[in-house]
Short mmCIF file of C-alpha atoms in Angstrom, two decimals:
data_model
loop_
_atom_site.label_atom_id
_atom_site.label_comp_id
_atom_site.label_asym_id
_atom_site.label_seq_id
_atom_site.Cartn_x
_atom_site.Cartn_y
_atom_site.Cartn_z
CA UNK A 1 -98.72 70.55 56.94
CA UNK A 2 -98.62 67.18 57.65
CA UNK A 3 -95.64 65.08 58.62
CA UNK A 4 -95.51 61.05 57.98
CA UNK A 5 -94.08 58.97 60.46
CA UNK A 6 -91.51 56.21 59.88
CA UNK A 7 -92.62 52.79 60.95
CA UNK A 8 -91.35 51.09 64.35
CA UNK A 9 -87.84 50.09 63.47
CA UNK A 10 -86.67 51.82 60.06
CA UNK A 11 -83.31 53.85 60.25
CA UNK A 12 -83.97 57.45 60.49
CA UNK A 13 -82.69 59.39 57.70
CA UNK A 14 -79.46 61.51 58.00
CA UNK A 15 -80.89 65.18 57.33
CA UNK A 16 -77.89 66.81 56.82
CA UNK A 17 -76.35 64.46 54.07
CA UNK A 18 -79.59 65.02 51.93
CA UNK A 19 -78.64 67.30 49.35
CA UNK A 20 -80.01 70.94 49.64
CA UNK A 21 -81.64 73.30 47.35
CA UNK A 22 -81.73 76.69 47.49
CA UNK A 23 -83.58 79.63 45.68
CA UNK A 24 -81.23 79.04 42.52
CA UNK A 25 -81.78 75.59 42.30
CA UNK A 26 -80.26 72.18 42.55
CA UNK A 27 -76.72 71.81 43.85
CA UNK A 28 -74.93 70.08 41.03
CA UNK A 29 -73.45 66.76 41.96
CA UNK A 30 -70.03 65.85 41.69
CA UNK A 31 -69.82 62.76 39.21
CA UNK A 32 -67.40 61.38 37.08
CA UNK A 33 -67.95 61.28 33.74
CA UNK A 34 -68.25 57.12 32.74
CA UNK A 35 -65.46 56.43 29.66
CA UNK A 36 -66.57 53.46 27.56
CA UNK A 37 -63.93 50.41 27.87
CA UNK A 38 -63.03 50.36 24.35
CA UNK A 39 -61.98 53.96 24.47
CA UNK A 40 -59.54 52.96 27.39
CA UNK A 41 -57.60 50.50 25.32
CA UNK A 42 -54.42 51.61 23.69
CA UNK A 43 -55.02 51.34 19.65
CA UNK A 44 -52.31 49.28 17.83
CA UNK A 45 -52.29 50.87 14.31
CA UNK A 46 -53.86 48.26 11.73
CA UNK A 47 -51.21 48.95 9.40
CA UNK A 48 -48.31 47.90 12.45
CA UNK A 49 -50.71 44.85 12.96
CA UNK A 50 -50.45 43.87 9.20
CA UNK A 51 -46.95 43.91 8.73
CA UNK A 52 -46.15 42.16 12.25
CA UNK A 53 -46.82 38.98 10.99
CA UNK A 54 -44.29 39.10 7.78
CA UNK A 55 -41.54 40.71 9.42
CA UNK A 56 -41.70 37.83 12.25
CA UNK A 57 -41.68 35.78 9.23
CA UNK A 58 -39.15 37.55 7.64
CA UNK A 59 -36.85 37.13 11.33
CA UNK A 60 -37.49 33.94 11.69
CA UNK A 61 -36.25 32.89 8.19
CA UNK A 62 -32.83 35.01 8.92
CA UNK A 63 -32.63 33.14 11.74
CA UNK A 64 -32.93 29.68 10.29
CA UNK A 65 -30.38 30.56 7.58
CA UNK A 66 -27.93 32.61 9.71
CA UNK A 67 -27.65 29.12 11.83
CA UNK A 68 -27.29 26.53 9.42
CA UNK A 69 -30.68 25.25 9.39
CA UNK A 70 -31.68 26.15 5.79
CA UNK A 71 -28.48 25.80 3.63
CA UNK A 72 -28.12 28.48 0.87
CA UNK A 73 -28.69 25.93 -1.69
CA UNK A 74 -32.17 24.73 -0.22
CA UNK A 75 -33.21 28.11 0.61
CA UNK A 76 -31.07 31.47 0.04
CA UNK A 77 -31.13 33.97 3.06
CA UNK A 78 -33.56 37.13 2.94
CA UNK A 79 -30.08 39.56 3.14
CA UNK A 80 -29.15 37.42 0.26
CA UNK A 81 -32.02 37.51 -1.97
CA UNK A 82 -32.34 41.41 -1.69
CA UNK A 83 -28.93 41.81 -2.85
CA UNK A 84 -29.60 39.64 -5.92
CA UNK A 85 -32.75 41.34 -6.40
CA UNK A 86 -30.85 44.66 -6.40
CA UNK A 87 -28.18 43.32 -8.68
CA UNK A 88 -31.18 42.11 -11.47
CA UNK A 89 -32.74 45.67 -10.97
CA UNK A 90 -29.33 47.32 -11.81
CA UNK A 91 -28.48 45.47 -14.78
CA UNK A 92 -32.63 46.13 -16.09
CA UNK A 93 -33.24 42.29 -16.59
CA UNK A 94 -35.85 42.27 -13.76
CA UNK A 95 -37.87 45.63 -14.89
CA UNK A 96 -37.41 43.99 -18.51
CA UNK A 97 -39.00 41.04 -17.71
CA UNK A 98 -41.46 42.58 -15.58
CA UNK A 99 -42.57 44.86 -18.59
CA UNK A 100 -43.10 41.61 -20.84
CA UNK A 101 -45.14 39.79 -17.95
CA UNK A 102 -47.08 43.13 -17.54
CA UNK A 103 -48.20 43.17 -20.80
CA UNK A 104 -48.99 39.31 -21.16
CA UNK A 105 -51.54 39.62 -18.25
CA UNK A 106 -52.74 42.93 -19.18
CA UNK A 107 -53.56 41.19 -22.99
CA UNK A 108 -55.08 37.95 -21.10
CA UNK A 109 -57.42 39.96 -18.77
CA UNK A 110 -58.67 42.16 -21.20
CA UNK A 111 -59.88 39.55 -23.71
CA UNK A 112 -60.54 36.89 -20.93
CA UNK A 113 -62.87 39.51 -19.47
CA UNK A 114 -64.24 40.69 -22.57
CA UNK A 115 -65.36 36.79 -23.37
CA UNK A 116 -66.54 36.30 -20.01
CA UNK A 117 -68.32 38.82 -19.62
CA UNK A 118 -70.04 39.14 -22.85
CA UNK A 119 -71.01 34.98 -22.44
CA UNK A 120 -72.23 36.18 -18.79
CA UNK A 121 -74.43 38.44 -20.42
CA UNK A 122 -75.77 36.45 -23.15
CA UNK A 123 -76.34 33.43 -20.66
CA UNK A 124 -77.83 35.60 -17.43
CA UNK A 125 -80.24 38.38 -19.50
CA UNK A 126 -81.87 35.37 -22.26
CA UNK A 127 -83.35 31.73 -21.64
CA UNK A 128 -82.18 30.85 -24.84
CA UNK A 129 -78.92 32.48 -24.46
CA UNK A 130 -78.53 30.39 -21.19
CA UNK A 131 -79.72 27.35 -23.05
CA UNK A 132 -76.92 28.01 -25.84
CA UNK A 133 -74.06 29.11 -24.04
CA UNK A 134 -73.94 27.74 -20.20
CA UNK A 135 -74.01 24.26 -20.70
CA UNK A 136 -70.90 24.28 -23.08
CA UNK A 137 -68.93 26.56 -20.80
CA UNK A 138 -69.86 24.48 -17.91
CA UNK A 139 -68.09 21.50 -19.64
CA UNK A 140 -65.35 23.68 -20.65
CA UNK A 141 -64.54 25.30 -17.66
CA UNK A 142 -63.83 21.56 -16.06
CA UNK A 143 -61.09 20.88 -18.24
CA UNK A 144 -57.75 22.11 -16.94
CA UNK A 145 -56.43 25.28 -18.71
CA UNK A 146 -52.86 24.01 -18.32
CA UNK A 147 -53.44 20.49 -20.27
CA UNK A 148 -54.57 22.67 -23.00
CA UNK A 149 -50.80 24.02 -23.53
CA UNK A 150 -50.26 21.59 -25.94
CA UNK A 151 -52.60 22.13 -28.10
CA UNK A 152 -52.41 25.80 -28.26
CA UNK A 153 -49.04 25.57 -28.96
CA UNK A 154 -50.19 23.71 -32.23
CA UNK A 155 -52.63 26.08 -32.74
CA UNK A 156 -50.85 29.18 -32.53
CA UNK A 157 -47.01 28.41 -32.59
CA UNK A 158 -44.54 29.62 -29.78
CA UNK A 159 -44.68 32.96 -29.79
CA UNK A 160 -47.06 35.22 -27.81
CA UNK A 161 -50.22 33.82 -28.91
CA UNK A 162 -50.22 30.59 -26.86
CA UNK A 163 -49.35 32.34 -23.53
CA UNK A 164 -52.12 35.25 -24.04
CA UNK A 165 -54.37 32.81 -24.99
CA UNK A 166 -53.33 30.58 -21.79
CA UNK A 167 -54.48 33.52 -19.56
CA UNK A 168 -57.38 34.46 -21.27
CA UNK A 169 -58.87 31.20 -20.92
CA UNK A 170 -57.83 31.10 -17.17
CA UNK A 171 -59.45 34.30 -16.47
CA UNK A 172 -63.12 33.57 -18.74
CA UNK A 173 -64.46 30.91 -16.30
CA UNK A 174 -64.15 32.88 -12.94
CA UNK A 175 -65.67 36.07 -14.45
CA UNK A 176 -68.50 34.12 -16.05
CA UNK A 177 -69.78 32.16 -13.26
CA UNK A 178 -69.43 35.15 -10.83
CA UNK A 179 -71.17 37.81 -13.38
CA UNK A 180 -73.80 35.04 -14.43
CA UNK A 181 -74.19 34.18 -10.45
CA UNK A 182 -75.01 38.09 -10.01
CA UNK A 183 -77.14 38.73 -12.88
CA UNK A 184 -79.65 35.93 -11.84
CA UNK A 185 -79.03 36.99 -7.94
CA UNK A 186 -80.60 40.00 -8.37
CA UNK A 187 -83.79 40.39 -6.04
CA UNK A 188 -86.76 39.98 -8.18
CA UNK A 189 -88.55 42.70 -6.25
CA UNK A 190 -86.59 45.26 -7.31
CA UNK A 191 -87.58 43.65 -10.87
CA UNK A 192 -91.04 44.18 -9.71
CA UNK A 193 -90.44 48.04 -8.59
CA UNK A 194 -88.77 48.78 -11.63
CA UNK A 195 -91.78 47.68 -13.93
CA UNK A 196 -94.14 49.54 -11.63
CA UNK A 197 -92.01 52.77 -12.16
CA UNK A 198 -92.55 51.89 -15.96
CA UNK A 199 -88.84 50.76 -16.74
CA UNK A 200 -88.67 49.22 -20.44
CA UNK A 201 -86.36 46.46 -20.64
CA UNK A 202 -83.12 48.09 -21.58
CA UNK A 203 -84.16 50.43 -18.17
CA UNK A 204 -84.59 47.58 -16.21
CA UNK A 205 -80.99 45.68 -17.16
CA UNK A 206 -79.36 49.30 -17.30
CA UNK A 207 -80.85 50.72 -13.84
CA UNK A 208 -81.64 47.28 -11.79
CA UNK A 209 -79.97 44.44 -13.22
CA UNK A 210 -76.56 45.44 -14.08
CA UNK A 211 -76.07 47.74 -10.93
CA UNK A 212 -77.19 44.37 -8.49
CA UNK A 213 -74.35 42.46 -10.51
CA UNK A 214 -71.61 44.79 -9.98
CA UNK A 215 -70.30 43.08 -6.76
CA UNK A 216 -70.33 39.59 -8.29
CA UNK A 217 -68.72 40.96 -11.48
CA UNK A 218 -65.95 42.39 -8.86
CA UNK A 219 -65.64 39.21 -6.80
CA UNK A 220 -65.29 37.92 -10.32
CA UNK A 221 -62.39 40.21 -11.34
CA UNK A 222 -60.27 39.22 -8.05
CA UNK A 223 -60.42 35.13 -8.71
CA UNK A 224 -59.72 36.06 -12.40
CA UNK A 225 -56.69 38.28 -11.53
CA UNK A 226 -55.01 35.41 -9.20
CA UNK A 227 -56.02 33.17 -11.89
CA UNK A 228 -54.04 35.27 -14.57
CA UNK A 229 -50.89 35.21 -12.59
CA UNK A 230 -50.92 31.38 -11.89
CA UNK A 231 -51.81 31.13 -15.89
CA UNK A 232 -48.63 33.24 -16.43
CA UNK A 233 -46.21 31.10 -14.59
CA UNK A 234 -47.13 28.05 -16.98
CA UNK A 235 -47.08 29.95 -19.95
CA UNK A 236 -43.80 32.10 -19.13
CA UNK A 237 -42.21 28.48 -18.79
CA UNK A 238 -42.74 26.78 -21.70
CA UNK A 239 -40.85 27.89 -24.73
CA UNK A 240 -40.50 31.73 -23.38
CA UNK A 241 -37.64 33.85 -23.83
CA UNK A 242 -38.30 36.84 -21.72
CA UNK A 243 -40.35 37.03 -18.74
CA UNK A 244 -40.36 36.53 -15.00
CA UNK A 245 -40.82 32.71 -16.09
CA UNK A 246 -37.87 32.57 -18.31
CA UNK A 247 -35.90 33.95 -15.47
CA UNK A 248 -37.22 31.51 -13.12
CA UNK A 249 -36.41 28.54 -15.73
CA UNK A 250 -33.09 29.97 -16.46
CA UNK A 251 -32.54 30.20 -12.47
CA UNK A 252 -33.60 26.85 -12.09
CA UNK A 253 -31.14 25.36 -14.53
CA UNK A 254 -28.20 26.68 -12.33
CA UNK A 255 -29.50 25.86 -9.06
CA UNK A 256 -29.74 29.47 -8.25
CA UNK A 257 -32.69 29.38 -5.57
CA UNK A 258 -32.06 33.04 -4.74
CA UNK A 259 -33.10 34.47 -8.00
CA UNK A 260 -36.44 31.90 -7.78
CA UNK A 261 -37.33 33.47 -4.94
CA UNK A 262 -37.00 37.11 -6.40
CA UNK A 263 -39.09 36.21 -9.31
CA UNK A 264 -41.84 34.77 -6.55
CA UNK A 265 -41.66 37.66 -4.44
CA UNK A 266 -42.22 39.91 -7.67
CA UNK A 267 -44.80 37.39 -8.64
CA UNK A 268 -46.86 37.79 -4.94
CA UNK A 269 -46.26 41.51 -5.30
CA UNK A 270 -47.77 42.34 -8.74
CA UNK A 271 -50.94 40.09 -7.83
CA UNK A 272 -50.94 42.00 -4.44
CA UNK A 273 -50.76 45.26 -6.59
CA UNK A 274 -53.16 44.18 -9.01
CA UNK A 275 -56.04 43.34 -5.97
CA UNK A 276 -55.32 46.60 -4.12
CA UNK A 277 -56.15 48.06 -7.65
CA UNK A 278 -59.72 46.01 -7.92
CA UNK A 279 -60.68 46.71 -4.27
CA UNK A 280 -60.02 50.27 -4.51
CA UNK A 281 -62.13 50.15 -7.91
CA UNK A 282 -64.96 47.97 -5.76
CA UNK A 283 -64.84 50.70 -3.14
CA UNK A 284 -65.52 53.38 -5.72
CA UNK A 285 -68.24 51.82 -7.76
CA UNK A 286 -70.06 50.10 -4.48
CA UNK A 287 -70.19 53.21 -2.36
CA UNK A 288 -73.98 52.59 -2.03
CA UNK A 289 -73.50 49.12 -1.01
CA UNK A 290 -73.37 48.66 2.98
CA UNK A 291 -70.57 46.29 3.77
CA UNK A 292 -69.32 44.81 6.99
CA UNK A 293 -65.48 45.94 7.59
CA UNK A 294 -64.96 43.97 10.76
CA UNK A 295 -64.51 44.79 14.57
#
């Protein structure tokens, strides 16, 4: 057994501090577990973070109204608006107006979805269809649909038809553009892989092209819903005798800012609810698609 000598001037190790080993094995070291920094912080629930902004805005609004900075004839206070909303719900006028508006949006959205998706399929799947359909659609979508209201009144009268036609026109073009872009944006390598597996043309469309275009279609549907509510605002303020827009016109004539704000909140709530439904449908249909959800 040889003993190595340390060079001159080097410190002599303290044998008493070195860990000893016995026959049973090495002595366990007293180590503290390392806790990640992200887990040490107290995480605020996401629903609380998302509601903080609106709550602060309402508090500021109430403060300005209570201090007299916002006059009631300019903008009613949140408390007054809540009271008016309760009165409108109690007498049934708000519920009836919401039902009528939802029926108009549903009809226009259904027709616009059928027309926009059908045109996008014809234009996206066939070159002849693109030559015949895409140019006229691109021309028509640059025309403000609000400017067509006088023509719709002349063509369809002053009943429900022009209102649904305005909503249909507003829904068609965003859905067409997104579905068409989704079809043309399908990866060519996926098409080649499908052809190598022996898929027919219909098989490629069904199993490759349509699933690949589905994310664009859902995005287009979300845009279309937003424009549908915007079109409804214009449609219900032209020769309407029911609906949320009709309530706004009456409130405007009597300078009732509280009723106008109630109607705007209802529009916003219905739009948010529709967007939530579409996002839930998107998560259900696009489970195969990994997405970044934020950090």
